[in-house]
Coordinates of C-alpha atoms in Angstrom, one line a residue:
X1120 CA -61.2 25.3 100.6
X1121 CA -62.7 21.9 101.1
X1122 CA -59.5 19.9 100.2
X1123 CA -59.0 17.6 103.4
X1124 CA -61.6 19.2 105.1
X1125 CA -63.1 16.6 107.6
X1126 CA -67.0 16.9 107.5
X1127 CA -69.7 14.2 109.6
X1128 CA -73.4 13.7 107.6
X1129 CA -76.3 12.5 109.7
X1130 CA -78.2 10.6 107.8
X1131 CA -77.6 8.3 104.7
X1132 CA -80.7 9.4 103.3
X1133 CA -80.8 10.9 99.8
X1134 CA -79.8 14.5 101.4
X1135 CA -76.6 12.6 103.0
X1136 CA -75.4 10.7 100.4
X1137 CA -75.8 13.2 97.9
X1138 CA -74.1 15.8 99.7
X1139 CA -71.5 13.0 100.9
X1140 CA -70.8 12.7 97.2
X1141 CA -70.9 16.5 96.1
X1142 CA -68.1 16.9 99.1
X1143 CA -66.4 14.0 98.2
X1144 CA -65.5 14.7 95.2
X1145 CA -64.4 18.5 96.2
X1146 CA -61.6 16.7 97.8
X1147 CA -63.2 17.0 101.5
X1148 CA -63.1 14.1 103.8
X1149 CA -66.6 12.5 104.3
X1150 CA -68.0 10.7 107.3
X1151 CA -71.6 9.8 107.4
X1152 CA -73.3 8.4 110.1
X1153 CA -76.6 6.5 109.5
X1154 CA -78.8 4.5 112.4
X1155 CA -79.8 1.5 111.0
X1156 CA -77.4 -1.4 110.4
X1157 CA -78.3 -1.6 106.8
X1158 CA -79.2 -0.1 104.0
X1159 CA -82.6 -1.3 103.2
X1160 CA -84.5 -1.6 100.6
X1161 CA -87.1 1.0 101.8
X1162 CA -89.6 3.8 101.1
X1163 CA -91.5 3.4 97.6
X1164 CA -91.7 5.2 94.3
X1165 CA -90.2 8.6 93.5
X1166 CA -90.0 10.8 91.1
X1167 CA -86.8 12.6 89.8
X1168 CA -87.6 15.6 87.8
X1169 CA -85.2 17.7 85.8
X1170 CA -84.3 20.1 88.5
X1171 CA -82.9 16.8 90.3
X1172 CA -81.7 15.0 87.4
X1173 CA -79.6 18.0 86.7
X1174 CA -77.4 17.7 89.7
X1175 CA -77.4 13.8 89.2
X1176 CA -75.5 15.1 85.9
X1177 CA -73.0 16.9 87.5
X1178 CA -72.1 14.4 90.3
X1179 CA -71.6 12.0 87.0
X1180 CA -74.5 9.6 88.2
X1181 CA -76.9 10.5 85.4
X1182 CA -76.0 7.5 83.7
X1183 CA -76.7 4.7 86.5
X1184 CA -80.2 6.7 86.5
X1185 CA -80.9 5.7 83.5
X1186 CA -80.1 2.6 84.0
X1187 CA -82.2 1.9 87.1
X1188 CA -84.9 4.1 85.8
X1189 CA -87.3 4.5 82.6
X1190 CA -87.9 8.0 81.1
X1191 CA -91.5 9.7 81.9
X1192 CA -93.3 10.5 79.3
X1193 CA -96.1 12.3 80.9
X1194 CA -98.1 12.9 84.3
X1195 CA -101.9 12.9 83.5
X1196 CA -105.1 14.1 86.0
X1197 CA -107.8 12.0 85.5
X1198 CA -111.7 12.3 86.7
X1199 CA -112.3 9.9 89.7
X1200 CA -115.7 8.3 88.7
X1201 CA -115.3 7.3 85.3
X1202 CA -111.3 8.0 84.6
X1203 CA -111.6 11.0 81.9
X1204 CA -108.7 12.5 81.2
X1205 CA -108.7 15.9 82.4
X1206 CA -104.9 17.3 81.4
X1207 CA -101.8 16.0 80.3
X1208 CA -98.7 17.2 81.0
X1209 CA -96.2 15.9 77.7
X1210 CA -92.7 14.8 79.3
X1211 CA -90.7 14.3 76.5
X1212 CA -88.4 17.3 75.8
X1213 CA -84.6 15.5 75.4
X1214 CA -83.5 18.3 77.6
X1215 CA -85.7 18.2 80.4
X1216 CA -85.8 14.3 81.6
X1217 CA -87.8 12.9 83.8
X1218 CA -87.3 9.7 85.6
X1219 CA -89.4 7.2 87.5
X1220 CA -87.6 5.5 90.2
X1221 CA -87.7 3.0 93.1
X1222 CA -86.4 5.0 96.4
X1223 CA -83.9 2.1 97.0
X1224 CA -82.4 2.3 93.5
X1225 CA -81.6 6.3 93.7
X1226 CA -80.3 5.3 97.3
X1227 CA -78.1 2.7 95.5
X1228 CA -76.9 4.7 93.1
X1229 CA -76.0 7.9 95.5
X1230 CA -74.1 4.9 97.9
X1231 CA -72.3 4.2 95.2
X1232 CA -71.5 7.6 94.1
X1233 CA -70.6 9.0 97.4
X1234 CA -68.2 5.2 98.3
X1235 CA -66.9 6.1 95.0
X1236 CA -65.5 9.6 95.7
X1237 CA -63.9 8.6 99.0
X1238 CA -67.0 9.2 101.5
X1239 CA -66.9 6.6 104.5
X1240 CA -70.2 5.5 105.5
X1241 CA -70.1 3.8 109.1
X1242 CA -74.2 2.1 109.9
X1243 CA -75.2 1.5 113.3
X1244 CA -75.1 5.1 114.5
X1245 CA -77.1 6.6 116.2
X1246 CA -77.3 10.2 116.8
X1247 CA -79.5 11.7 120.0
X1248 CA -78.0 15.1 120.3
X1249 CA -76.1 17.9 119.0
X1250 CA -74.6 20.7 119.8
X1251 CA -73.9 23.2 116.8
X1252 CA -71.5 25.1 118.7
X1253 CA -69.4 23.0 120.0
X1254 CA -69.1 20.7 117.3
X1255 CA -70.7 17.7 119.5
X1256 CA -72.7 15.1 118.8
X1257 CA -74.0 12.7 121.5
X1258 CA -73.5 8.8 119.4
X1259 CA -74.1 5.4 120.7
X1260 CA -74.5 7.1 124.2
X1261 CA -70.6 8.8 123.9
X1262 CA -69.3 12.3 123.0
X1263 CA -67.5 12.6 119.7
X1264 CA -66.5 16.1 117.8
X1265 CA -66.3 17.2 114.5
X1266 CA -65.0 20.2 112.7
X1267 CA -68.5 20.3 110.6
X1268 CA -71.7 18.5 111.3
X1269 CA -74.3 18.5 108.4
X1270 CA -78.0 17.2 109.5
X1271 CA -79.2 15.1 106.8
X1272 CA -81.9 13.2 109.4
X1273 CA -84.8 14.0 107.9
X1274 CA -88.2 16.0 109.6
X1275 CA -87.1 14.7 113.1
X1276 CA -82.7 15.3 112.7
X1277 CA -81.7 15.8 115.9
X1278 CA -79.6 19.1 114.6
X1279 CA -82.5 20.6 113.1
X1280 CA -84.1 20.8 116.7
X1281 CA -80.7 22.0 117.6
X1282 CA -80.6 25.0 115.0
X1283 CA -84.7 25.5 115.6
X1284 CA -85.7 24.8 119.2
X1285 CA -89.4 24.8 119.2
X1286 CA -91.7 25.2 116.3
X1287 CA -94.5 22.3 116.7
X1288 CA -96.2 21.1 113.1
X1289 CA -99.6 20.6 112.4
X1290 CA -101.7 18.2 111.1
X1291 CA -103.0 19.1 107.9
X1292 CA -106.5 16.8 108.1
X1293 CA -104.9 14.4 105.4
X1294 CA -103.5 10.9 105.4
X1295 CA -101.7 8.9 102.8
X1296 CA -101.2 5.2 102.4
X1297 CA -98.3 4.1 100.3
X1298 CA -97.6 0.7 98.4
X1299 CA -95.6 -1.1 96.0
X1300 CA -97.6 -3.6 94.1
X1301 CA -96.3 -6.8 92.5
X1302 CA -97.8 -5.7 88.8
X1303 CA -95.3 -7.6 86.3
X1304 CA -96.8 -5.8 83.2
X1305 CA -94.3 -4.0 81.1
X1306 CA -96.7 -2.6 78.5
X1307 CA -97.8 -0.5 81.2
X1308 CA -96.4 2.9 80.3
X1309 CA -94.1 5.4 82.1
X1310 CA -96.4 8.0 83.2
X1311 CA -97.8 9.6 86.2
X1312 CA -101.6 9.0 86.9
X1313 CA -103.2 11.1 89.7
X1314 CA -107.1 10.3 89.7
X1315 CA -108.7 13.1 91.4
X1316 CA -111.7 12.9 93.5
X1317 CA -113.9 14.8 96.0
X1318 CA -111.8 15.0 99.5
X1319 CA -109.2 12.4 98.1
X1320 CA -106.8 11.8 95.0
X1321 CA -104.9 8.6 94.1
X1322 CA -101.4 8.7 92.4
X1323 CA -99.7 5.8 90.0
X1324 CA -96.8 5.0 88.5
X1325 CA -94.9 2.2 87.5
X1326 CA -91.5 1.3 88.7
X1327 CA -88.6 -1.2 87.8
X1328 CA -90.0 -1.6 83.8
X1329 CA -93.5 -2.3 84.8
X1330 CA -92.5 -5.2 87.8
X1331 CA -94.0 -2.8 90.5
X1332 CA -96.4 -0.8 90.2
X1333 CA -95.8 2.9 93.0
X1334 CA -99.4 3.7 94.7
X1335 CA -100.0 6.7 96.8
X1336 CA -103.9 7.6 98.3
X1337 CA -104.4 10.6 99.3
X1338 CA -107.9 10.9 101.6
X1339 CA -109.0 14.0 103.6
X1340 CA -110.1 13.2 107.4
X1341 CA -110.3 14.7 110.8
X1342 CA -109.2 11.8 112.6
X1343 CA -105.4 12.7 113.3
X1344 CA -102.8 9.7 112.0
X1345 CA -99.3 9.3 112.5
X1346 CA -96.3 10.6 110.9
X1347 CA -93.6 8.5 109.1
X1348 CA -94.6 6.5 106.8
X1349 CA -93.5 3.3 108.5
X1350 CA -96.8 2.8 109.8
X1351 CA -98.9 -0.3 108.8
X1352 CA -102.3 -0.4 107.7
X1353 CA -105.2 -2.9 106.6
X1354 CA -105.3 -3.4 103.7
X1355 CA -108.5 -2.8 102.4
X1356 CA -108.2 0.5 104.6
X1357 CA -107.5 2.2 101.0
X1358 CA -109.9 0.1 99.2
X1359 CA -112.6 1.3 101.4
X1360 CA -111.8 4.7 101.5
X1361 CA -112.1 5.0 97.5
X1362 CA -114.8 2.7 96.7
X1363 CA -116.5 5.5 94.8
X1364 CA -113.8 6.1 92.4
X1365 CA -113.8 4.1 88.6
X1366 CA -112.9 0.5 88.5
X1367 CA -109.4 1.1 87.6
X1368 CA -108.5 2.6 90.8
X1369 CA -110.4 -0.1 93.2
X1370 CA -109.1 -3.1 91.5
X1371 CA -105.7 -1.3 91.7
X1372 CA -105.8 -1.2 95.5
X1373 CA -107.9 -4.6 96.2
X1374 CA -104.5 -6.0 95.2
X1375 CA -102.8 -4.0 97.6
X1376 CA -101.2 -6.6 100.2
X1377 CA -99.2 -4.3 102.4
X1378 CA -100.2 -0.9 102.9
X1379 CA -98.2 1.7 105.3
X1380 CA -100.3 4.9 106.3
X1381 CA -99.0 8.0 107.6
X1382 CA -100.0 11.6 108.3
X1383 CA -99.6 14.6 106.6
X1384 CA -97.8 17.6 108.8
X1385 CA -96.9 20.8 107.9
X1386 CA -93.5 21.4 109.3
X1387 CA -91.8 25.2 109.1
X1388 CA -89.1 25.9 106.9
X1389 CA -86.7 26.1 109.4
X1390 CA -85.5 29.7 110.3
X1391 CA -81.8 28.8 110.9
X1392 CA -80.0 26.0 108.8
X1393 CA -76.3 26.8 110.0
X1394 CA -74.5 28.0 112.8
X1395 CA -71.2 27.5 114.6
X1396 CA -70.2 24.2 113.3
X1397 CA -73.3 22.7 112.2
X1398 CA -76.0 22.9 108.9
X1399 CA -79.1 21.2 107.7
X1400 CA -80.1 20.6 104.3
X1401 CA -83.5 18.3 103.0
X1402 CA -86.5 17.7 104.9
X1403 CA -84.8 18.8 108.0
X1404 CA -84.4 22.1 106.5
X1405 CA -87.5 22.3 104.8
X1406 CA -90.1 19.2 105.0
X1407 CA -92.5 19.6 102.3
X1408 CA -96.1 17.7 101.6
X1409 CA -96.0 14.9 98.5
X1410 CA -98.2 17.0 96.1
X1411 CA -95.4 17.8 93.8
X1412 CA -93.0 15.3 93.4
X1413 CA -90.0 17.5 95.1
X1414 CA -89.1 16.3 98.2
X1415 CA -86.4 14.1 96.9
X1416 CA -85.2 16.9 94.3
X1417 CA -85.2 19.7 96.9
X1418 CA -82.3 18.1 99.2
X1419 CA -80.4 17.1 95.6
X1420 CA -80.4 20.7 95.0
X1421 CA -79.4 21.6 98.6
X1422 CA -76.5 19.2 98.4
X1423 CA -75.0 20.4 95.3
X1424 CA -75.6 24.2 96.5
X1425 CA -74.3 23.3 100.4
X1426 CA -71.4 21.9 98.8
X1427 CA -70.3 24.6 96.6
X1428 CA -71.1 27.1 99.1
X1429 CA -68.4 25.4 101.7
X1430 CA -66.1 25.1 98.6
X1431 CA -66.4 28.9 97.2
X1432 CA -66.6 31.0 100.8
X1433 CA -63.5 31.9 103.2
X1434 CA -65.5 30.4 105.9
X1435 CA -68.3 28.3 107.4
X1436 CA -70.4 31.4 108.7
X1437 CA -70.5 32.8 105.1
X1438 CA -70.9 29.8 103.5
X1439 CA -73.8 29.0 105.7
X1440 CA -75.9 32.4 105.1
X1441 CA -75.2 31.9 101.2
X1442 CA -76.9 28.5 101.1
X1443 CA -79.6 29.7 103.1
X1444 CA -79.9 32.8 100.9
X1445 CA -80.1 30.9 98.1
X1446 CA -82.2 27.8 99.0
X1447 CA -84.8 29.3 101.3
X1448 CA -86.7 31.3 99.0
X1449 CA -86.8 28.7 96.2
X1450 CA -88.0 25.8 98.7
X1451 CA -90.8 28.3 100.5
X1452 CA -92.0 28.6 97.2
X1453 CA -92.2 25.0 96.2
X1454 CA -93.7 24.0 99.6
X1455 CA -96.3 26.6 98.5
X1456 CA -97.3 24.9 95.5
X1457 CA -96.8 21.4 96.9
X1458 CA -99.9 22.8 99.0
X1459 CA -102.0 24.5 96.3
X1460 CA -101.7 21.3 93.9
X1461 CA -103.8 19.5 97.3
X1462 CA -106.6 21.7 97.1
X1463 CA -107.4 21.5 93.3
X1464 CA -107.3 17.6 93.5
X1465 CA -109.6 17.3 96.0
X1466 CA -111.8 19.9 94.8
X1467 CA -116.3 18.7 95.3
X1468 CA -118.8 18.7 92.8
X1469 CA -119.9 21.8 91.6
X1470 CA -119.2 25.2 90.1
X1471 CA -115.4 25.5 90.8
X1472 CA -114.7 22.2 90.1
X1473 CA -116.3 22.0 87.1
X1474 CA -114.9 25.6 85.7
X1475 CA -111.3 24.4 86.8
X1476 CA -111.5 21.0 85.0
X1477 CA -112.8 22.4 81.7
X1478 CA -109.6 24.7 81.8
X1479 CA -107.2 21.9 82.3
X1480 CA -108.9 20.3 79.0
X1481 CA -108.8 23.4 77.3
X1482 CA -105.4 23.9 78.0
X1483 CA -104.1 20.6 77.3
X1484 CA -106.4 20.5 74.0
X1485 CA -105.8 24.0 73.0
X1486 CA -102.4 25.2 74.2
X1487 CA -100.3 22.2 75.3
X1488 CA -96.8 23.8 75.3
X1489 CA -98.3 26.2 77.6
X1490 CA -98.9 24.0 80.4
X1491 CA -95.1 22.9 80.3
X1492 CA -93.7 26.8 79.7
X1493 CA -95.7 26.6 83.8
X1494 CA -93.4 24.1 85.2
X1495 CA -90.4 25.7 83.4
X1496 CA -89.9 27.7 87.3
X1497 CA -89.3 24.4 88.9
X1498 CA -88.2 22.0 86.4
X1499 CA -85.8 24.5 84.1
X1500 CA -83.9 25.8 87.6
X1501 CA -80.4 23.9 87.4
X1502 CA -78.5 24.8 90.9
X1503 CA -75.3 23.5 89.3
X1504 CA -75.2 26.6 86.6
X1505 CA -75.7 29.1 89.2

């Protein structure tokens, strides 16, 4: 159905290019429209688990993943005051990998795929309006119309707001900062470190074969911040706000020398992603909070299902309430736990926290595979085997 098929993405995101490509190379005709003049090297660390990496595999860009980015070989919770481990998740299984990346490097390699197939990607646009219906969108102040319009814009797309008038988020009383640090250690290894504390966790990674090393702080507070994480910070913001935590962690962010903050909102899953001539996929479907490493894997799941949705149904309307069939539960869900891993990192002093850390060590002592067979919902799920 999709050969020749002309189709506009908004957004050259991770959500638009990866759908870009999945449509591409379906044989449809790919426009996608993206505001800023460049491509920048933007955004920080991510992480691509097997769920993603799976759909990487099928769009045939496994390879440059590997390329750009190390293996993980575990994600580890530590204790904030003196930097006990408390579990250990093992990331090793050769069928379930797990990579460490640089935003800008899966953004390269999703440009790349997506030029590669055929997809045309025009900078400079922007995008103020839609109109599902009509297959309108308002760009660079002027009317143009497309046969299908996919929002791939992110928490604020202008097509989401279009598909889901209303719906205000909330702030969730959290704030993260987020930094790349120059770290030029390559014995560092490739694993996950999230240092748990009272009110406030800390999350670190390196990136780019130790050069870099990813750093996201995670602090609790009733003073309302911003959202987008474009915002910049002091410095020693970060540094203050985790004095009390080991020595590893402050000497990590006293060498912190730009800092962006931003705050943490919980956005609806959207209660329409299609209609007339126009669908959403990706945060503007279904923004989720950074607890479980899935933003970036949600919309290459959405892609890959949007795509062969279009390709498999007789038309738009049933390809749209298939993709929303099938995505909408699976992202509610991870949403939920993206939530519920927040409040047991920032769990206080006492009973509960004490109980729930002495099962984590248990488990991980006791019953490793078991903490794995856990994660199987989220990281065994390959959309492309459906």
């Amino acid at each position: 159905m999709l050969n020749g098929q002309e189709i506009t993405v908004l957004g050259a995101g991770i959500a638009g290019l990866a759908v870009a490509t999945a449509l591409a190379q379906r044989g449809a005709q790919v426009r996608v429209l993206e505001q800023a003049d460049a491509i920048r090297e933007v955004g920080a660390g991510l992480q691509v688990t097997p769920n993603g990496v799976a759909v990487l595999r099928a769009l045939g860009l496994e390879g440059a993943l590997q390329a750009a980015a190390p293996l993980a070989r575990a994600v580890q919770l530590r204790d904030f005051r003196r930097g006990d481990p408390v579990f250990r998740l093992d990331l090793t299984r050769p069928d379930r990998p797990y990579h460490l990346t640089h935003r800008a490097d899966l953004i390269n390699i999703l440009r790349q795929g997506a030029s590669e197939a055929g997809a045309r990607i025009e900078l400079g646009q922007h995008v103020t309006g839609v109109d599902p219906e009509a297959g309108q969108m308002q760009v660079n102040g002027h009317t143009e119309t497309a046969p299908l319009i996919i929002g791939a814009g992110g928490l604020h797309s202008p097509t989401r707001a279009a598909l889901n008038p209303g719906g205000q988020p909330f702030f969730t009383g959290q704030v993260a900062w987020r930094s790349t640090i120059p770290w030029d250690d390559p014995t560092t290894p490739p694993e996950a470190t999230v240092h748990m504390g009272p009110g406030r966790h800390l999350v670190t990674y390196p990136l780019r074969g130790g050069a870099l090393l990813n750093v996201v702080a995670v602090e609790e507070r009733d003073a309302w911040a911003a959202e987008g994480w474009h915002h910049r910070d002091d410095p020693q913001a970060p540094w203050r706000a985790f004095v009390d935590f080991c020595p590893e962690v402050r000497d990590i962010l006293y060498r912190a020398e730009e800092v962006f903050l931003w705050g943490l909102f919980r956005h609806p899953v959207a209660r329409n992603w299609g209609q007339g001539r126009a669908v959403i996929l990706g945060d503007a479907a279904h923004p989720t909070l950074p607890f479980l490493a899935q933003g970036a894997n949600m919309a290459l799941e959405d892609a890959w299902v949007l795509a062969e949705c279009l390709d498999t149904h007789a038309t738009t309307e049933a390809a749209f309430a298939a993709y929303q069939a099938r995505r909408r539960p699976r992202a509610a869900r991870v949403i939920d736990a993206a939530s519920r891993n927040a409040r047991n990192y920032h769990l206080h002093p006492g009973p509960t926290r004490a109980a729930a850390h002495l099962a984590l060590k248990l488990g991980t002592r006791l019953a490793p595979g078991l903490a794995a067979r856990q994660f199987e919902w989220l990281y065994g799920h390959d959309v492309t085997r459906h």
